[in-house]
Short mmCIF file of C-alpha atoms in Angstrom, two decimals:
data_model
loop_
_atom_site.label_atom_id
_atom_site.label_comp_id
_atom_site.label_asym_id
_atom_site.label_seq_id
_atom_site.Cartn_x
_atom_site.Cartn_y
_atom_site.Cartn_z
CA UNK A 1 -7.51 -26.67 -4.99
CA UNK A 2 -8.82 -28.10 -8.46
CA UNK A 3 -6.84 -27.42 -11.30
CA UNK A 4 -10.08 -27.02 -13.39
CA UNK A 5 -12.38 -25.63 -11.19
CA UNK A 6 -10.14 -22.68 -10.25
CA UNK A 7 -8.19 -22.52 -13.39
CA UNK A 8 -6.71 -19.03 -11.90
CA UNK A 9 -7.24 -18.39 -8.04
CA UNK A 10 -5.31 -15.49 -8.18
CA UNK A 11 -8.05 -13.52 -10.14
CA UNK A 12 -10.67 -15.39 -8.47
CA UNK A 13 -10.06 -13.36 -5.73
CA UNK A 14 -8.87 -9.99 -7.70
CA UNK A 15 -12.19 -10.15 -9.68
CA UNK A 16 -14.58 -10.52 -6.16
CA UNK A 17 -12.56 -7.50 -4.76
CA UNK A 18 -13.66 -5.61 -7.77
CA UNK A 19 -16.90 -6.08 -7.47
CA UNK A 20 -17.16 -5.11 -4.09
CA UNK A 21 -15.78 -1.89 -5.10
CA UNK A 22 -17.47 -1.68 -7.84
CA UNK A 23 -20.85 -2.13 -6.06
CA UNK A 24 -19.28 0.16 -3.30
CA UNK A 25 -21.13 -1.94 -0.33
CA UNK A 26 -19.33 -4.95 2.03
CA UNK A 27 -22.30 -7.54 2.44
CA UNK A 28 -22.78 -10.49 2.42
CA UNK A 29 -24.36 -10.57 -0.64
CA UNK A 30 -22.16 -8.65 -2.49
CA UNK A 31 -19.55 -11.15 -1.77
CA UNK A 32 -21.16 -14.16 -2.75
CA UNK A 33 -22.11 -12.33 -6.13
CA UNK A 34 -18.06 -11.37 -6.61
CA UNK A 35 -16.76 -15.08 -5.67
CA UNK A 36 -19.42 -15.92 -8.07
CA UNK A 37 -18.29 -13.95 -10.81
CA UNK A 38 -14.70 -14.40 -9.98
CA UNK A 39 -15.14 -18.60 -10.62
CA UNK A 40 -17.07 -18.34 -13.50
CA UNK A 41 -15.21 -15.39 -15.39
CA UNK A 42 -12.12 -17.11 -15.64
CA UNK A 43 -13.71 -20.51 -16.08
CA UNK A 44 -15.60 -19.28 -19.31
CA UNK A 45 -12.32 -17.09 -20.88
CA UNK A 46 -9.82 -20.21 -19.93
CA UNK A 47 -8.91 -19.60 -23.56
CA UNK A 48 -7.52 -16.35 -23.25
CA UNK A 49 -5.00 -17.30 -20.71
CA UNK A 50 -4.24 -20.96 -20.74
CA UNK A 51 -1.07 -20.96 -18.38
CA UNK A 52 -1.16 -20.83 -14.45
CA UNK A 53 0.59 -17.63 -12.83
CA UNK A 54 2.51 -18.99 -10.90
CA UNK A 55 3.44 -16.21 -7.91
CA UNK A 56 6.21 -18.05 -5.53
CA UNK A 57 7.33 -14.93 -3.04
CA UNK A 58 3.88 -13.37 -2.83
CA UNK A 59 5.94 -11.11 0.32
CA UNK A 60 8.53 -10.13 -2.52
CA UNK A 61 5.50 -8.72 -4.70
CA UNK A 62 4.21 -6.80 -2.04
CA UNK A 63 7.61 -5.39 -1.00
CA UNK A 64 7.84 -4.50 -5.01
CA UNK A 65 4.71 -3.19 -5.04
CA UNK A 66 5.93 -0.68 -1.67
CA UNK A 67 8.70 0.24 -3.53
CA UNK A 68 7.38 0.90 -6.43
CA UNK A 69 4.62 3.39 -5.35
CA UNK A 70 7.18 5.34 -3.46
CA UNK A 71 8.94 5.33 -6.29
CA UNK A 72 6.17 7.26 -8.39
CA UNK A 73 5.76 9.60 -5.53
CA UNK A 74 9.10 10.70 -6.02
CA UNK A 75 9.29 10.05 -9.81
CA UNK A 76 6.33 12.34 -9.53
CA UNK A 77 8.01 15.51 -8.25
CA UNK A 78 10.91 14.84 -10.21
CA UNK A 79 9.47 14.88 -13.71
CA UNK A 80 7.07 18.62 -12.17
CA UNK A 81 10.43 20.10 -11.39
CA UNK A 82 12.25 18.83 -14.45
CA UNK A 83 8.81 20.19 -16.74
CA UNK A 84 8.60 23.64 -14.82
CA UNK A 85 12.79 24.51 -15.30
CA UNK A 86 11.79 24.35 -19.07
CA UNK A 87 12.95 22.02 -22.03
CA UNK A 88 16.57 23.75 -22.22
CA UNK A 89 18.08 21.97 -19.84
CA UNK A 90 17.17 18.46 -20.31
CA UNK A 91 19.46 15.64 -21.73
CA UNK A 92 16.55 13.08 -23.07
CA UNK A 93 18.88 9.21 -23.89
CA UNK A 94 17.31 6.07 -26.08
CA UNK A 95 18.40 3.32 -23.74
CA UNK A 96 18.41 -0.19 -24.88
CA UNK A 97 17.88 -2.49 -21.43
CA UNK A 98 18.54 -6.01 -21.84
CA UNK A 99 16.32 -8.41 -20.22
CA UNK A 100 17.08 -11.15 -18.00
CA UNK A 101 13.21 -12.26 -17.61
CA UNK A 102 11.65 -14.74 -19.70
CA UNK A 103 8.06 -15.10 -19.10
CA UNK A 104 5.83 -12.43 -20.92
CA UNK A 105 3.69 -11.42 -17.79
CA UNK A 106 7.48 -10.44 -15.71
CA UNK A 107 8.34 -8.24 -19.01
CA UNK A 108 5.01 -6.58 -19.40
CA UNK A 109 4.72 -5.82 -15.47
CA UNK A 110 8.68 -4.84 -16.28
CA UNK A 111 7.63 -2.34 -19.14
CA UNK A 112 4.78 -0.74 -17.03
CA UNK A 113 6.44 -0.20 -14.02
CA UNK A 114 9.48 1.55 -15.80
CA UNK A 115 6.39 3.58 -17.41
CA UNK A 116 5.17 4.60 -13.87
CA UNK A 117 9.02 5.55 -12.68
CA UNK A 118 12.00 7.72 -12.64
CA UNK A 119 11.61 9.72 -15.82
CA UNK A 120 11.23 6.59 -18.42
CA UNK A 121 9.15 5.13 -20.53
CA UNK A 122 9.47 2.05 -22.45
CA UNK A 123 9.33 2.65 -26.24
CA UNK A 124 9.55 -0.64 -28.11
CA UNK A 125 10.26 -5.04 -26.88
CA UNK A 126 12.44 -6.62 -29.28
CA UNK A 127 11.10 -9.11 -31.28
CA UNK A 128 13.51 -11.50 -29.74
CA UNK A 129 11.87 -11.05 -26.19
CA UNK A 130 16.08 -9.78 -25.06
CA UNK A 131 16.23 -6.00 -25.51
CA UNK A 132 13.66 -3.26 -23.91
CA UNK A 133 13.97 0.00 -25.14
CA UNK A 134 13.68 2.47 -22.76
CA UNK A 135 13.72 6.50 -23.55
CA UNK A 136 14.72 8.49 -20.47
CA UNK A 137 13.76 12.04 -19.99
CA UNK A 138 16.65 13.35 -18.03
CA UNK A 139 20.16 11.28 -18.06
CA UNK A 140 23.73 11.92 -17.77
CA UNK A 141 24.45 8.41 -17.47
CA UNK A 142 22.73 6.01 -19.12
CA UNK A 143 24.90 2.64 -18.05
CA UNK A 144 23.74 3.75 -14.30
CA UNK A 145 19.83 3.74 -15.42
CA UNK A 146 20.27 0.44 -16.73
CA UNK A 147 21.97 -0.47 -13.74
CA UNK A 148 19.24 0.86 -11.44
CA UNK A 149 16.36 -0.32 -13.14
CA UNK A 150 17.66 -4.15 -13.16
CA UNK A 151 18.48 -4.48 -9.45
CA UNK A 152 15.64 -2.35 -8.45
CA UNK A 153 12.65 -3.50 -10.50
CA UNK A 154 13.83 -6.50 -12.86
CA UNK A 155 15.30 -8.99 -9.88
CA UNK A 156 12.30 -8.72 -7.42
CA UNK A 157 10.16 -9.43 -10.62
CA UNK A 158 12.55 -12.58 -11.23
CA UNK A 159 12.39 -13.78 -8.38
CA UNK A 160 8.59 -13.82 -7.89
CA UNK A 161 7.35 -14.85 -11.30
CA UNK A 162 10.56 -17.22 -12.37
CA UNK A 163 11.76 -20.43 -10.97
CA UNK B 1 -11.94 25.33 3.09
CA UNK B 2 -12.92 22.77 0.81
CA UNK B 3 -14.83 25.57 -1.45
CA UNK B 4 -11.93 27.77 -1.70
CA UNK B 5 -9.76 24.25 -2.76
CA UNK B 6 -12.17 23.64 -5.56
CA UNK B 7 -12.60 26.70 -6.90
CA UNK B 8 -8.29 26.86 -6.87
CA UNK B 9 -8.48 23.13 -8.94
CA UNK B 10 -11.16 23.97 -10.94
CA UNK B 11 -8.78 27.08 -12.51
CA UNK B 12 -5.81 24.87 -12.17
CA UNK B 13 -7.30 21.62 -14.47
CA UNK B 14 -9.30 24.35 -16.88
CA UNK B 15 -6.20 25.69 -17.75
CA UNK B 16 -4.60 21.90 -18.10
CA UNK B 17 -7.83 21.43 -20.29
CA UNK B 18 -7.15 24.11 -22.18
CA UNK B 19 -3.12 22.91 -22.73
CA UNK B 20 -3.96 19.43 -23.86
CA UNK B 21 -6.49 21.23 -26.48
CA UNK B 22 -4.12 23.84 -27.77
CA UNK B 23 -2.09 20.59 -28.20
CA UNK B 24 -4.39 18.86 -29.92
CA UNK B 25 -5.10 21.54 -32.54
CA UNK B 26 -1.64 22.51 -33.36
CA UNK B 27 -0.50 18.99 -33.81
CA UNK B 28 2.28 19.15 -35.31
CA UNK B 29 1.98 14.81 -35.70
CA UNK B 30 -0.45 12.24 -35.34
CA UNK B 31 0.57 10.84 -32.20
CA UNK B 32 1.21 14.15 -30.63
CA UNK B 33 -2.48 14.55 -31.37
CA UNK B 34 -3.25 11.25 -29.49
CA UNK B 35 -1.51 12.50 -26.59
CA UNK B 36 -3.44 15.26 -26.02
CA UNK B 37 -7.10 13.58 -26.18
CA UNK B 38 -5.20 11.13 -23.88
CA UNK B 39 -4.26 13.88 -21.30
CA UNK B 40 -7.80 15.80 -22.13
CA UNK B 41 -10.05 12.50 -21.42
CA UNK B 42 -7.72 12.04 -17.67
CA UNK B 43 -8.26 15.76 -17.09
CA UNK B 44 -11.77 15.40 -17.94
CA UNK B 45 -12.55 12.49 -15.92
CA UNK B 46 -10.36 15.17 -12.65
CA UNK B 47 -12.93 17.58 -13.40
CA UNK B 48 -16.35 15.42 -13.16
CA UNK B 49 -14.40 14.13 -9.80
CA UNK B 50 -14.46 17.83 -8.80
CA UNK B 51 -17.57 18.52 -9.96
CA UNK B 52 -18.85 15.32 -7.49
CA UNK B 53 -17.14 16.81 -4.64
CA UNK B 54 -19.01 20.18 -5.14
CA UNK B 55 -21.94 19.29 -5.76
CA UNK B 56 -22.12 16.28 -2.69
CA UNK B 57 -23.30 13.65 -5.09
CA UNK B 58 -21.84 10.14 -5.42
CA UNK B 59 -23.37 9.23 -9.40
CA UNK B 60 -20.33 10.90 -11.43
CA UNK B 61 -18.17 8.67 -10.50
CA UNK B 62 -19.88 6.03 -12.67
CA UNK B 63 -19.11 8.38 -15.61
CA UNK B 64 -15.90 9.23 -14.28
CA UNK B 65 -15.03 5.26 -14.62
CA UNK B 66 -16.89 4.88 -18.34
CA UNK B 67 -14.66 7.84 -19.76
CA UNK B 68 -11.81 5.79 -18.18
CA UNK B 69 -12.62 2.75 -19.87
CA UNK B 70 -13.87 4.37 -23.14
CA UNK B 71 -10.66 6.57 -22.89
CA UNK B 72 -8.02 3.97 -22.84
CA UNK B 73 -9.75 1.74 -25.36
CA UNK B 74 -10.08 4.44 -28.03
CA UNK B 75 -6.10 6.08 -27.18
CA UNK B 76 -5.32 2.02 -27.92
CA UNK B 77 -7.11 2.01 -30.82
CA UNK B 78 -5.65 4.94 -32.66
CA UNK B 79 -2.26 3.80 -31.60
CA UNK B 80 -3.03 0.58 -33.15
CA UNK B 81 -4.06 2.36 -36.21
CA UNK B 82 -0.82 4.41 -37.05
CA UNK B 83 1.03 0.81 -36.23
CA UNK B 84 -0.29 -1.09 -38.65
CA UNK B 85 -2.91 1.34 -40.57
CA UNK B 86 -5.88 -1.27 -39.38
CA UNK B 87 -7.49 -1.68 -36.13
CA UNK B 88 -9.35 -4.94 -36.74
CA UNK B 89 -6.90 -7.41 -38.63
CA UNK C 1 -9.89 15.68 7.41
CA UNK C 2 -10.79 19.26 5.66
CA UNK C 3 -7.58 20.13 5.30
CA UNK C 4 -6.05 16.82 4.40
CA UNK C 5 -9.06 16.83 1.72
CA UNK C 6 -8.34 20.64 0.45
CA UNK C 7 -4.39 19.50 -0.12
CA UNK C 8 -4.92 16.55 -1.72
CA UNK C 9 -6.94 17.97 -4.44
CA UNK C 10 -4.53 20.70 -4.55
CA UNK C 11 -1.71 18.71 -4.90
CA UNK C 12 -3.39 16.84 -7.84
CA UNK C 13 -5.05 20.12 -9.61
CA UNK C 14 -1.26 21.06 -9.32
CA UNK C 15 0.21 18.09 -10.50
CA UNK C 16 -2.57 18.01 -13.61
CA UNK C 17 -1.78 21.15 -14.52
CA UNK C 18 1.78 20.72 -14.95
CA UNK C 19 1.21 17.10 -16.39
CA UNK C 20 -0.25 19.52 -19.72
CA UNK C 21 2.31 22.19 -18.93
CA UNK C 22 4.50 20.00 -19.88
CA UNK C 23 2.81 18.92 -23.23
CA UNK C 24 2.86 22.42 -24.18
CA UNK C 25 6.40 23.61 -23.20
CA UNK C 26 8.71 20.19 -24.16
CA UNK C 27 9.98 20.39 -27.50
CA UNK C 28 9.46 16.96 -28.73
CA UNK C 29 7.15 14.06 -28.61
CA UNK C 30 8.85 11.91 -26.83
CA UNK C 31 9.64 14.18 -24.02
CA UNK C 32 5.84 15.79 -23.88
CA UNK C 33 5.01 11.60 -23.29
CA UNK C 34 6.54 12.00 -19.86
CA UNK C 35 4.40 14.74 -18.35
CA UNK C 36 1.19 13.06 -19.23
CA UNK C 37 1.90 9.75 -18.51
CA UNK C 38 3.70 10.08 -14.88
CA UNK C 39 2.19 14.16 -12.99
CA UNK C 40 -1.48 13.50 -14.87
CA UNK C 41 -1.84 10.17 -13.49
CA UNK C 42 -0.82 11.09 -9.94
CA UNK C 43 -2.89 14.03 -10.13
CA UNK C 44 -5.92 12.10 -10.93
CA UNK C 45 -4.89 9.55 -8.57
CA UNK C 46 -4.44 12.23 -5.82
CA UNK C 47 -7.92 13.91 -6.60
CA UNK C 48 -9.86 10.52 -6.85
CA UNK C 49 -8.58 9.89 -3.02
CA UNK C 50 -9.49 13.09 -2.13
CA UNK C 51 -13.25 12.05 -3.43
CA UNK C 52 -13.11 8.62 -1.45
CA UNK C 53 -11.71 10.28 1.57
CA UNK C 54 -14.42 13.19 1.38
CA UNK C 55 -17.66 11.02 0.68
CA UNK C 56 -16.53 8.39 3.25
CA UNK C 57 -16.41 11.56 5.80
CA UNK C 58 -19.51 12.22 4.64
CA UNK C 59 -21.79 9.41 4.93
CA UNK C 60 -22.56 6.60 7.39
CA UNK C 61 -20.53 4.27 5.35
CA UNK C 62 -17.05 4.54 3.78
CA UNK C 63 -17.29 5.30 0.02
CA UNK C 64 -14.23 3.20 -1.72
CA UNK C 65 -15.25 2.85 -5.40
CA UNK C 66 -12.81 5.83 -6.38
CA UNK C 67 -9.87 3.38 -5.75
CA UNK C 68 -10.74 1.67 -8.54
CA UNK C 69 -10.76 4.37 -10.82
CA UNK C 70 -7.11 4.65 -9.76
CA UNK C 71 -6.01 1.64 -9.88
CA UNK C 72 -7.57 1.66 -13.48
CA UNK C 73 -5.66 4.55 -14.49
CA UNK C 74 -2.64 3.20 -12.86
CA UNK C 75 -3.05 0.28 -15.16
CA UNK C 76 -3.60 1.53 -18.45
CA UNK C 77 -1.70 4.55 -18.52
CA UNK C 78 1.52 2.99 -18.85
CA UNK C 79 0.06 0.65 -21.19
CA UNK C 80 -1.29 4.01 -23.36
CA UNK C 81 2.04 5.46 -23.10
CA UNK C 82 4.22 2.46 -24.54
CA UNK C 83 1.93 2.24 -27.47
CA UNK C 84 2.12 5.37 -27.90
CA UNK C 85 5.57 5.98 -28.26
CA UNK C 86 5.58 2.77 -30.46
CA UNK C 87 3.47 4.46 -33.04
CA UNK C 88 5.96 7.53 -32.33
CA UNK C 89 8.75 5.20 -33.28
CA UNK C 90 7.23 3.48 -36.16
CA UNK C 91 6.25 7.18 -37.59
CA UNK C 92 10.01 7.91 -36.71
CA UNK C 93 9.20 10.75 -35.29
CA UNK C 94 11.46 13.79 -35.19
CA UNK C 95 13.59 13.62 -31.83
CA UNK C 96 15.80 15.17 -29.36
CA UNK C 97 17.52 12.21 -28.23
CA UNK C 98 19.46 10.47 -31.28
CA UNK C 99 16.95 8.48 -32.26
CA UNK C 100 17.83 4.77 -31.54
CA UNK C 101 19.44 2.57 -34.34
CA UNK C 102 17.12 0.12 -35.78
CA UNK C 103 18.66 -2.83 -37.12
CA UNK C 104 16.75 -5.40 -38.66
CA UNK C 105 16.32 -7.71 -35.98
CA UNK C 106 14.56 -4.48 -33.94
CA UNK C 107 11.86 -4.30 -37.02
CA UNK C 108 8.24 -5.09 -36.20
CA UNK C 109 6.55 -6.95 -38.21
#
């Protein structure tokens, strides 16, 4: 594949599947049009993101990905029960997560997933790139969130977006 | 069946209407304020979803998706205004 | 297909309406952020499917353009609900939790 021709294959392929939704059809046509627009969208904002993604265990995403929606199922009825037993009982925690990842894309995909999960949301990135801080909405123990959160979310992120 | 659902989450996400707007008038802060046209403009686009379903026609979903878009870019740019009291540096 | 149809958008009426229960009951802001961000979204999410699964019954063809409405929301609402809570801390908001300690390498510019 040519480095500048397909600058990003990835959302080559991400931006034909939306338009095929988007148009709501599966022609021929339709997906000439979206591999169309999917080469020359990211050929023409190059500038906006000028390094490759680089995605080595694309298996390990998907398995993330599986884990992760399950995850906001349950996260889901969690958070109903916690808001329907009223605001007496609940211990909300700051939480201050360091990171292990490096590249921006792992943190962000870090921050929003810990959005989408267990209770948490992620409040503030330290300048520095090395702290997240996380506020939980129920926690007796916050060493075990951290805990959680890095083997369950952070390591399958390392190892698909970092060498 | 499906009319007796609709007409049970059309009471359900009125009333979750009416939350995020009590919200949004009593405040007490800015970004509490944010947070409910947030939650209003997602329980908004629920109800034109509903509305689609009962009336059997596909075109509200292509407001459904502008209120979406429109939502998230104007909850980002309030937020970006209490940061750094400028949207457009 | 009726009935998975009438308890999906159940389930995500439900879910909705406890997403701004929530926003009315907690006590402060950075609690309220969690019903929003997390029930709302699913709720939507749930609904939306229940659209796709109930148009695609429906016609000849199968109707899929709700999923991207979901996957939108799926996006940006985290992305809505860090900022948020950014502008919460930057306000320093008042707060259940002790409020985290700041030191100066934590300031934003």
């Amino acid at each position: 594949m040519n480095r500048r021709l397909f600058p990003h294959p990835w959302l080559t392929i991400t931006l034909a599947l939306v338009w095929v939704l988007l148009v709501n059809a599966l022609n021929p046509g339709t997906v000439i049009l979206g591999l169309l627009l999917g080469w020359a969208i990211p050929l023409f904002t190059l500038r906006f993101w000028p390094e490759p993604v680089p995605v080595r265990r694309p298996l390990t995403l998907l398995r993330f990905l599986a884990v992760v929606l399950t995850d906001i199922l349950i996260a889901n009825f969690i958070v109903a029960t916690l808001i329907l037993r009223g605001p007496k009982p609940l211990k909300p925690a700051f939480v201050r997560l360091p990171l292990d990842l490096k590249s921006e894309l792992a943190i962000s995909l870090l921050a929003n997933t810990i959005c989408l999960t267990p209770g948490t949301v992620s409040a503030e990135l330290s300048p520095a790139h090395d702290h997240l801080l996380v506020h939980s909405l129920n926690t007796d123990d916050p060493d075990a969130l951290v805990r959680t959160i890095k083997q369950r979310y952070e390591a399958p992120l390392k190892e698909v977006f970092e060498p | 069946m499906i009319h007796t659902a609709l007409l049970v989450a059309f009471t359900l996400v009125g009333l979750a209407v009416a939350f995020a707007f009590w919200r949004l008038l009593h405040g007490p802060s800015a970004p509490d304020r944010i947070l409910a046209l947030d939650t209003l403009y997602v329980n908004t686009i629920a109800l034109l979803v509903l509305l689609g379903i009962h009336l059997d026609s596909n075109i509200y979903f292509e407001a459904a998706l502008l209120i979406a878009l429109m939502g998230f870019v104007g909850t980002v740019a309030l937020c970006k205004y209490l940061l750094r009291g400028d949207i457009i540096e | 297909m009726d009935l998975l149809i009438a308890f999906l958008i159940v389930t995500g009426a439900a879910f909705m309406f406890i997403g701004s229960l929530g926003l009315v009951r907690l006590k402060d802001f950075y609690t309220r952020l969690h019903g929003p961000t997390k029930a709302t979204t699913l709720g939507v999410g749930a609904i939306l499917i229940a659209s796709a699964t109930h148009f695609s019954n429906q016609q000849a063809g199968i109707s899929v353009h709700e999923i991207l409405v979901t996957i939108f929301l799926f996006i940006t609402a985290p992305v809505s609900a860090h900022l948020m809570s950014k502008a919460a801390l930057h306000l320093k908001l008042h707060s259940l939790a002790p409020p985290p300690v700041i030191g100066k390498d934590d300031r934003h510019s």
